[in-house]
Coordinates of C-alpha atoms and ligand atoms in Angstrom, one line a residue:
X1 CA -90.2 -54.9 -186.9
X2 CA -88.4 -51.8 -187.8
X3 CA -87.7 -51.1 -184.1
X4 CA -86.0 -54.3 -183.3
X5 CA -82.5 -53.0 -183.8
X6 CA -83.2 -50.1 -181.4
X7 CA -82.1 -52.0 -178.3
X8 CA -78.9 -53.2 -179.7
X9 CA -76.0 -52.7 -177.3
X10 CA -73.4 -50.4 -178.3
X11 CA -69.8 -51.3 -177.5
X12 CA -67.6 -50.3 -174.6
X13 CA -70.3 -48.8 -172.3
X14 CA -70.9 -50.4 -168.9
X15 CA -73.9 -52.7 -169.0
X16 CA -76.9 -51.4 -167.3
X17 CA -77.0 -53.2 -163.9
X18 CA -79.4 -50.9 -162.2
X19 CA -82.6 -49.5 -163.9
X20 CA -82.0 -46.2 -165.9
X21 CA -83.8 -42.9 -165.1
X22 CA -85.9 -43.6 -168.1
X23 CA -87.0 -47.1 -167.0
X24 CA -88.1 -45.8 -163.6
X25 CA -89.9 -42.9 -165.0
X26 CA -91.7 -45.2 -167.4
X27 CA -92.8 -47.5 -164.6
X28 CA -94.2 -44.7 -162.5
X29 CA -95.9 -42.4 -165.1
X30 CA -96.6 -44.7 -168.2
X31 CA -97.2 -48.1 -166.6
X32 CA -99.3 -49.1 -169.4
X33 CA -97.1 -48.2 -172.4
X34 CA -95.7 -51.5 -173.8
X35 CA -92.1 -51.5 -175.1
X36 CA -93.3 -51.4 -178.6
X37 CA -95.3 -48.2 -177.9
X38 CA -92.5 -46.5 -175.8
X39 CA -90.0 -47.2 -178.6
X40 CA -92.2 -46.0 -181.4
X41 CA -91.5 -42.4 -182.3
X42 CA -95.2 -41.8 -183.2
X43 CA -96.3 -42.9 -179.8
X44 CA -93.8 -40.5 -178.3
X45 CA -95.1 -37.7 -180.5
X46 CA -98.7 -38.4 -179.8
X47 CA -98.0 -38.5 -176.0
X48 CA -96.0 -35.3 -175.8
X49 CA -96.5 -33.1 -172.7
X50 CA -98.0 -29.8 -173.9
X51 CA -99.9 -28.4 -171.1
X52 CA -99.4 -27.3 -167.4
X53 CA -101.6 -29.9 -166.2
X54 CA -99.6 -32.8 -168.1
X55 CA -96.4 -31.2 -166.8
X56 CA -97.7 -31.2 -163.2
X57 CA -98.4 -34.9 -163.5
X58 CA -94.7 -35.7 -163.9
X59 CA -93.0 -32.9 -162.2
X60 CA -93.2 -30.8 -159.0
X61 CA -93.4 -27.3 -160.5
X62 CA -91.7 -24.4 -158.7
X63 CA -93.2 -21.0 -158.1
X64 CA -91.2 -19.7 -161.0
X65 CA -92.4 -22.4 -163.4
X66 CA -96.1 -22.1 -162.3
X67 CA -95.9 -18.4 -162.8
X68 CA -94.8 -19.1 -166.5
X69 CA -98.5 -20.2 -167.1
X70 CA -100.3 -17.6 -165.2
X71 CA -100.1 -14.7 -167.7
X72 CA -102.6 -14.2 -170.5
X73 CA -99.8 -13.5 -173.0
X74 CA -99.9 -16.3 -175.5
X75 CA -96.5 -17.8 -174.8
X76 CA -94.2 -19.8 -176.9
X77 CA -95.7 -23.4 -177.0
X78 CA -94.6 -26.1 -174.7
X79 CA -93.8 -29.6 -175.8
X80 CA -91.7 -32.5 -174.2
X81 CA -91.6 -36.1 -175.4
X82 CA -92.3 -38.6 -172.6
X83 CA -88.7 -39.9 -173.4
X84 CA -86.9 -36.5 -172.8
X85 CA -89.2 -35.9 -169.8
X86 CA -87.7 -39.0 -168.2
X87 CA -84.4 -37.3 -168.1
X88 CA -85.8 -34.4 -166.1
X89 CA -85.3 -34.2 -162.2
X90 CA -88.8 -34.2 -160.7
X91 CA -88.0 -31.7 -157.9
X92 CA -84.9 -29.8 -158.9
X93 CA -85.9 -26.6 -161.0
X94 CA -82.3 -25.9 -161.6
X95 CA -81.4 -29.2 -163.1
X96 CA -80.0 -28.4 -166.6
X97 CA -82.1 -30.5 -168.8
X98 CA -85.2 -29.2 -166.9
X99 CA -84.4 -25.6 -167.4
X100 CA -84.0 -25.9 -171.3
X101 CA -87.6 -27.2 -171.8
X102 CA -89.7 -26.2 -168.9
X103 CA -90.9 -22.6 -169.1
X104 CA -90.3 -20.1 -166.2
X105 CA -91.8 -16.7 -165.6
X106 CA -88.5 -14.9 -166.8
X107 CA -89.6 -15.9 -170.3
X108 CA -92.1 -13.0 -170.1
X109 CA -89.4 -10.5 -169.5
X110 CA -88.4 -9.0 -172.8
X111 CA -85.6 -6.4 -172.8
X112 CA -85.1 -3.7 -175.4
X113 CA -82.0 -5.6 -176.9
X114 CA -84.0 -8.6 -177.9
X115 CA -85.8 -9.1 -181.2
X116 CA -88.5 -11.3 -182.7
X117 CA -86.1 -12.3 -185.5
X118 CA -82.6 -11.6 -184.1
X119 CA -80.7 -12.9 -187.1
X120 CA -82.8 -10.9 -189.6
X121 CA -83.6 -14.2 -191.3
X122 CA -86.8 -12.7 -192.8
X123 CA -84.9 -10.1 -194.7
X124 CA -82.5 -12.6 -196.2
X125 CA -85.4 -14.6 -197.4
X126 CA -85.8 -14.4 -201.2
X127 CA -88.8 -17.0 -201.1
X128 CA -90.5 -18.3 -198.1
X129 CA -88.7 -20.9 -196.1
X130 CA -85.2 -20.1 -197.8
X131 CA -82.6 -18.0 -195.8
X132 CA -79.8 -17.0 -198.2
X133 CA -77.1 -15.2 -196.3
X134 CA -73.8 -16.8 -197.4
X135 CA -72.6 -17.0 -201.1
X136 CA -72.5 -20.7 -201.6
X137 CA -75.2 -22.3 -199.2
X138 CA -78.7 -21.8 -198.1
X139 CA -80.8 -22.6 -195.0
X140 CA -84.2 -24.4 -196.0
X141 CA -86.7 -24.1 -193.2
X142 CA -88.7 -27.2 -194.1
X143 CA -91.3 -27.4 -191.2
X144 CA -92.3 -25.2 -188.2
X145 CA -92.7 -28.3 -186.1
X146 CA -90.4 -29.7 -183.3
X147 CA -91.1 -32.6 -180.9
X148 CA -89.6 -30.6 -178.1
X149 CA -89.4 -26.8 -177.8
X150 CA -86.2 -25.5 -176.4
X151 CA -87.1 -22.4 -174.3
X152 CA -84.3 -20.3 -175.8
X153 CA -85.2 -21.1 -179.6
X154 CA -83.8 -18.8 -182.1
X155 CA -86.8 -19.4 -184.3
X156 CA -89.5 -19.0 -181.5
X157 CA -91.2 -16.5 -183.8
X158 CA -92.2 -19.3 -186.2
X159 CA -91.8 -22.8 -184.5
X160 CA -95.2 -24.2 -183.5
X161 CA -96.9 -21.3 -185.4
X162 CA -99.3 -22.3 -188.1
X163 CA -98.8 -19.1 -190.0
X164 CA -95.4 -20.6 -191.1
X165 CA -96.8 -24.0 -192.1
X166 CA -95.0 -25.1 -195.1
X167 CA -97.1 -26.2 -197.9
X168 CA -95.9 -28.5 -200.7
X169 CA -96.3 -25.3 -203.1
X170 CA -93.9 -23.5 -200.8
X171 CA -91.4 -26.3 -201.0
X172 CA -91.6 -26.2 -204.7
X173 CA -90.9 -22.7 -204.8
X174 CA -87.9 -23.1 -202.5
X175 CA -86.6 -25.8 -204.7
X176 CA -87.0 -23.7 -207.9
X177 CA -85.0 -20.9 -206.1
X178 CA -82.1 -23.4 -205.4
X179 CA -82.3 -24.8 -209.0
X180 CA -82.0 -21.2 -210.4
X181 CA -79.1 -20.3 -208.2
X182 CA -76.0 -22.1 -209.5
X183 CA -73.7 -20.8 -206.7
X184 CA -75.8 -22.8 -204.1
X185 CA -73.6 -25.8 -203.5
X186 CA -74.7 -26.7 -200.0
X187 CA -78.3 -26.9 -198.7
X188 CA -79.0 -27.0 -195.0
X189 CA -82.4 -28.4 -194.0
X190 CA -83.6 -27.1 -190.7
X191 CA -86.9 -25.7 -189.3
X192 CA -88.5 -26.7 -186.9
X193 CA -87.1 -30.2 -187.1
X194 CA -86.9 -32.0 -190.4
X195 CA -86.5 -35.5 -188.7
X196 CA -90.0 -35.1 -187.3
X197 CA -91.3 -35.4 -190.8
X198 CA -92.6 -38.6 -192.3
X199 CA -89.9 -40.5 -194.0
X200 CA -91.6 -40.4 -197.4
X201 CA -92.0 -36.4 -197.1
X202 CA -88.2 -36.1 -196.3
X203 CA -87.3 -38.4 -199.0
X204 CA -89.3 -36.4 -201.6
X205 CA -87.3 -33.3 -200.6
X206 CA -83.9 -35.2 -200.5
X207 CA -84.4 -36.8 -203.9
X208 CA -85.5 -33.4 -205.5
X209 CA -82.5 -31.6 -204.0
X210 CA -80.0 -34.3 -204.9
X211 CA -81.1 -34.2 -208.5
X212 CA -79.9 -30.6 -208.8
X213 CA -76.5 -30.7 -210.3
X214 CA -74.7 -27.8 -208.4
X215 CA -75.9 -29.0 -205.1
X216 CA -73.0 -30.9 -203.8
X217 CA -74.2 -31.9 -200.5
X218 CA -77.1 -31.7 -198.2
X219 CA -77.1 -31.3 -194.3
X220 CA -79.8 -31.7 -191.8
X221 CA -80.0 -29.8 -188.6
X222 CA -81.9 -31.7 -185.9
X223 CA -82.4 -32.4 -182.2
X224 CA -84.3 -35.6 -182.8
X225 CA -81.5 -38.0 -181.8
X226 CA -81.5 -36.3 -178.3
X227 CA -85.2 -35.8 -177.6
X228 CA -86.8 -38.5 -179.9
X229 CA -84.1 -41.1 -180.4
X230 CA -86.8 -43.7 -181.3
X231 CA -87.1 -41.8 -184.6
X232 CA -83.8 -43.0 -185.7
X233 CA -84.9 -46.4 -187.1
X234 CA -83.8 -48.8 -189.8
X235 CA -86.3 -47.5 -192.1
X236 CA -85.1 -43.9 -191.8
X237 CA -81.4 -44.6 -191.9
X238 CA -81.8 -46.7 -195.0
X239 CA -83.6 -43.9 -196.7
X240 CA -81.0 -41.4 -195.7
X241 CA -78.0 -43.4 -196.9
X242 CA -79.3 -43.2 -200.4
X243 CA -78.6 -39.4 -200.5
X244 CA -75.0 -39.2 -199.7
X245 CA -73.1 -37.1 -199.2
X246 CA -75.4 -36.3 -196.4
X247 CA -74.2 -34.7 -193.2
X248 CA -76.3 -34.3 -190.0
X249 CA -75.7 -31.5 -187.2
X250 CA -77.3 -32.5 -183.9
X251 CA -78.3 -29.9 -181.3
X252 CA -76.8 -31.1 -177.9
X253 CA -76.7 -29.1 -174.8
X254 CA -75.6 -31.1 -171.8
X255 CA -73.6 -34.3 -171.1
X256 CA -76.7 -35.9 -169.3
X257 CA -78.3 -36.1 -172.9
X258 CA -76.0 -38.8 -173.9
X259 CA -78.2 -41.7 -172.8
X260 CA -77.9 -45.3 -174.3
X261 CA -80.8 -44.4 -176.5
X262 CA -79.2 -41.3 -177.8
X263 CA -75.9 -43.0 -178.4
X264 CA -77.5 -45.8 -180.2
X265 CA -79.2 -43.3 -182.4
X266 CA -76.0 -41.6 -183.3
X267 CA -74.4 -44.9 -183.8
X268 CA -77.1 -45.9 -186.3
X269 CA -76.5 -42.6 -188.3
X270 CA -72.8 -43.0 -188.2
X271 CA -72.9 -46.6 -189.4
X272 CA -75.0 -45.5 -192.2
X273 CA -72.0 -43.2 -193.1
X274 CA -73.4 -40.0 -192.2
X275 CA -70.7 -37.5 -190.6
X276 CA -72.1 -36.1 -187.4
X277 CA -71.4 -32.7 -185.8
X278 CA -73.0 -31.0 -182.9
X279 CA -74.2 -27.5 -182.3
X280 CA -74.7 -26.2 -178.8
X281 CA -76.0 -23.1 -177.4
X282 CA -74.0 -21.5 -174.4
X283 CA -76.6 -21.4 -171.6
X284 CA -76.2 -19.8 -168.2
X285 CA -76.2 -22.3 -165.3
X286 CA -76.6 -25.1 -167.8
X287 CA -73.3 -25.7 -169.6
X288 CA -71.4 -22.5 -168.9
X289 CA -68.3 -23.9 -167.5
X290 CA -65.1 -25.7 -168.8
X291 CA -66.0 -28.9 -166.9
X292 CA -69.5 -29.4 -168.2
X293 CA -68.6 -28.4 -171.7
X294 CA -65.4 -30.6 -171.9
X295 CA -67.5 -33.6 -170.5
X296 CA -70.2 -33.0 -173.1
X297 CA -67.5 -32.8 -176.0
X298 CA -65.8 -35.9 -174.8
X299 CA -69.1 -37.9 -174.7
X300 CA -69.9 -36.5 -178.2
X301 CA -66.4 -37.8 -179.6
X302 CA -67.3 -41.2 -178.0
X303 CA -70.6 -41.2 -179.8
X304 CA -68.7 -40.3 -183.1
X305 CA -70.1 -36.7 -183.1
X306 CA -67.6 -33.8 -183.8
X307 CA -68.4 -30.7 -181.8
X308 CA -69.1 -28.1 -184.5
X309 CA -70.4 -24.9 -183.1
X310 CA -70.9 -23.4 -179.7
X311 CA -73.3 -20.4 -180.1
X312 CA -73.6 -17.5 -178.0
X313 CA -77.4 -17.3 -177.1
X314 CA -79.2 -15.3 -179.6
X315 CA -81.1 -12.1 -178.6
X316 CA -84.5 -13.8 -178.8
X317 CA -87.3 -12.3 -176.8
X318 CA -87.4 -13.5 -173.0
X319 CA -83.9 -15.2 -173.2
X320 CA -82.0 -12.9 -170.9
X321 CA -82.0 -15.6 -168.1
X322 CA -80.1 -17.9 -170.5
X323 CA -77.5 -15.5 -171.7
X324 CA -73.8 -15.5 -170.5
X325 CA -71.2 -12.9 -171.3
X326 CA -69.1 -13.4 -174.2
X327 CA -66.1 -13.6 -171.9
X328 CA -67.6 -16.7 -170.4
X329 CA -67.5 -18.4 -173.8
X330 CA -64.0 -17.3 -174.6
X331 CA -62.8 -18.7 -171.1
X332 CA -64.5 -22.0 -171.9
X333 CA -62.7 -22.3 -175.2
X334 CA -59.3 -21.1 -173.5
X335 CA -59.9 -23.8 -170.9
X336 CA -60.3 -26.5 -173.6
X337 CA -57.8 -25.7 -176.2
X338 CA -54.5 -27.7 -175.6
X339 CA -55.9 -29.6 -172.6
X340 CA -57.8 -31.8 -174.9
X341 CA -57.7 -32.8 -178.6
X342 CA -58.7 -30.2 -181.2
X343 CA -61.6 -32.6 -182.2
X344 CA -63.2 -31.9 -179.0
X345 CA -63.2 -28.2 -179.2
X346 CA -66.1 -26.5 -181.0
X347 CA -66.0 -23.1 -182.8
X348 CA -67.5 -20.5 -180.5
X349 CA -69.5 -18.1 -182.6
X350 CA -71.8 -15.1 -182.4
X351 CA -74.6 -15.1 -184.9
X352 CA -74.5 -11.3 -185.3
X353 CA -77.7 -9.3 -184.9
X354 CA -79.2 -7.8 -188.0
X355 CA -78.1 -10.6 -190.3
X356 CA -74.2 -10.4 -189.9
X357 CA -73.8 -14.2 -189.9
X358 CA -71.7 -16.3 -187.7
X359 CA -68.7 -14.6 -186.4
X360 CA -66.0 -16.7 -184.7
X361 CA -64.8 -15.6 -181.4
X362 CA -61.3 -16.8 -180.5
X363 CA -59.0 -16.5 -177.4
X364 CA -56.0 -14.4 -178.5
X365 CA -53.1 -16.4 -179.5
X366 CA -50.9 -13.8 -181.4
X367 CA -49.9 -11.4 -178.7
X368 CA -47.4 -9.2 -180.3
X369 CA -44.1 -9.0 -182.5
X370 CA -40.5 -8.9 -181.5
X371 CA -38.5 -7.8 -184.7
X372 CA -39.6 -10.3 -187.3
X373 CA -40.8 -12.8 -184.7
X374 CA -44.3 -13.2 -183.8
X375 CA -45.1 -13.7 -180.2
X376 CA -47.5 -16.6 -179.7
X377 CA -49.2 -17.6 -176.5
X378 CA -49.6 -21.4 -175.8
X379 CA -52.3 -23.1 -173.9
X380 CA -50.5 -22.7 -170.6
X381 CA -50.0 -18.9 -171.2
X382 CA -46.3 -19.2 -172.0
X383 CA -45.0 -17.1 -174.8
X384 CA -43.1 -18.6 -177.7
X385 CA -41.5 -16.8 -180.7
X386 CA -42.1 -17.8 -184.3
X387 CA -39.8 -16.4 -187.1
X388 CA -42.4 -15.5 -189.5
X389 CA -41.7 -14.8 -193.2
X390 CA -42.2 -11.1 -194.3
X391 CA -45.5 -10.9 -196.1
X392 CA -44.9 -9.4 -199.6
Ligands
LIG1 C1 -75.5 -21.2 -189.9 C2 -76.2 -21.0 -191.2 C3 -75.7 -21.6 -192.4 C4 -74.5 -22.7 -192.3 O1 -73.3 -22.2 -191.9 P1 -72.0 -23.1 -191.9 O2 -71.0 -22.2 -191.2 O3 -71.7 -23.6 -193.3 O4 -72.4 -24.3 -191.0 C5 -76.2 -21.3 -193.6 N1 -77.1 -20.3 -193.7 C6 -77.6 -19.6 -192.6 C7 -78.6 -18.5 -192.9 C8 -77.1 -19.9 -191.4 O5 -77.5 -19.2 -190.3

């Protein structure tokens, strides 16, 4: 019953005349799953692909991918929902979505500049589960579980790791910390993925946090609408909308992720009055060109998601094969600004190693001075002067 609205068509997209990739994949690999099962987020979770054998059932693995499993080193866990697996190309190891979730041998190459905890979150953690880096807001790591593990994960040190399992007792201490710090006006729930928790669990947290007078708004960081869109059901959005102002930041990577299922999930959140932003990691060979990034951001705006951050890939162990130069990021922003609306252009940031926080990287626009005039460069590279007021 709670799933019945999931198949609601959303406006202005072409009707599906041919079968989608997902439908074809289902018929081939999950022929016995009923619609009710496939559209049930718990079915998706209990049928996650987590082993090499399960992966080999649905994909032809390349040499590099097979080698990822050949080592004895305990590697970062594998997990892909059947839904997200349906978006993967069976044979092309270089397909963008495939590269983000299927391990390759390069993961075992750890360079000396990489770190277990590249953002020094542990040293900015006053109590377990809280990272307090900025004056007025905290990051609250609510769970160590995700439905899908991104191979470039910033928190690979803790996700899927039982050592970091959050107990209720830990949550109580985190809430106590927020209560006793009156300057915290903004709490960002992350993890792991908070939307993989039971609705009642999440509601318990939201209700406790929203009762704290100095907490002005709550945000949730998640990839669920992209990898487990079945989770965004009526029951969940009805619960979430009781805790306004509530914002949601969604981790998007590539335009191919904006399927009908994901657009419907975003529409349900937006219809519940939740402002949506996106966070994207810049990844080599996946989304590192102007065309792909612009396409992603345009599709996001159509789904009522404002592109918020574009991150330089953090220095997590075994991530060198994903990392671009900073100039690649600058060129992408340069290629978008002015050519499309400012709403479509994310803030490109480097989350500085050793806990420096997010630092915004911008293409240069003030290029000099001529007398009292500032020399400004527009999006086409032409120079204009602006008669600035002398600062006193
Ligand atoms: C990213 C982040 C935030 C939120 O930053 P905004 O710029 O407000 O989105 C808060 N705390 C930590 C530790 C973060 O890494």
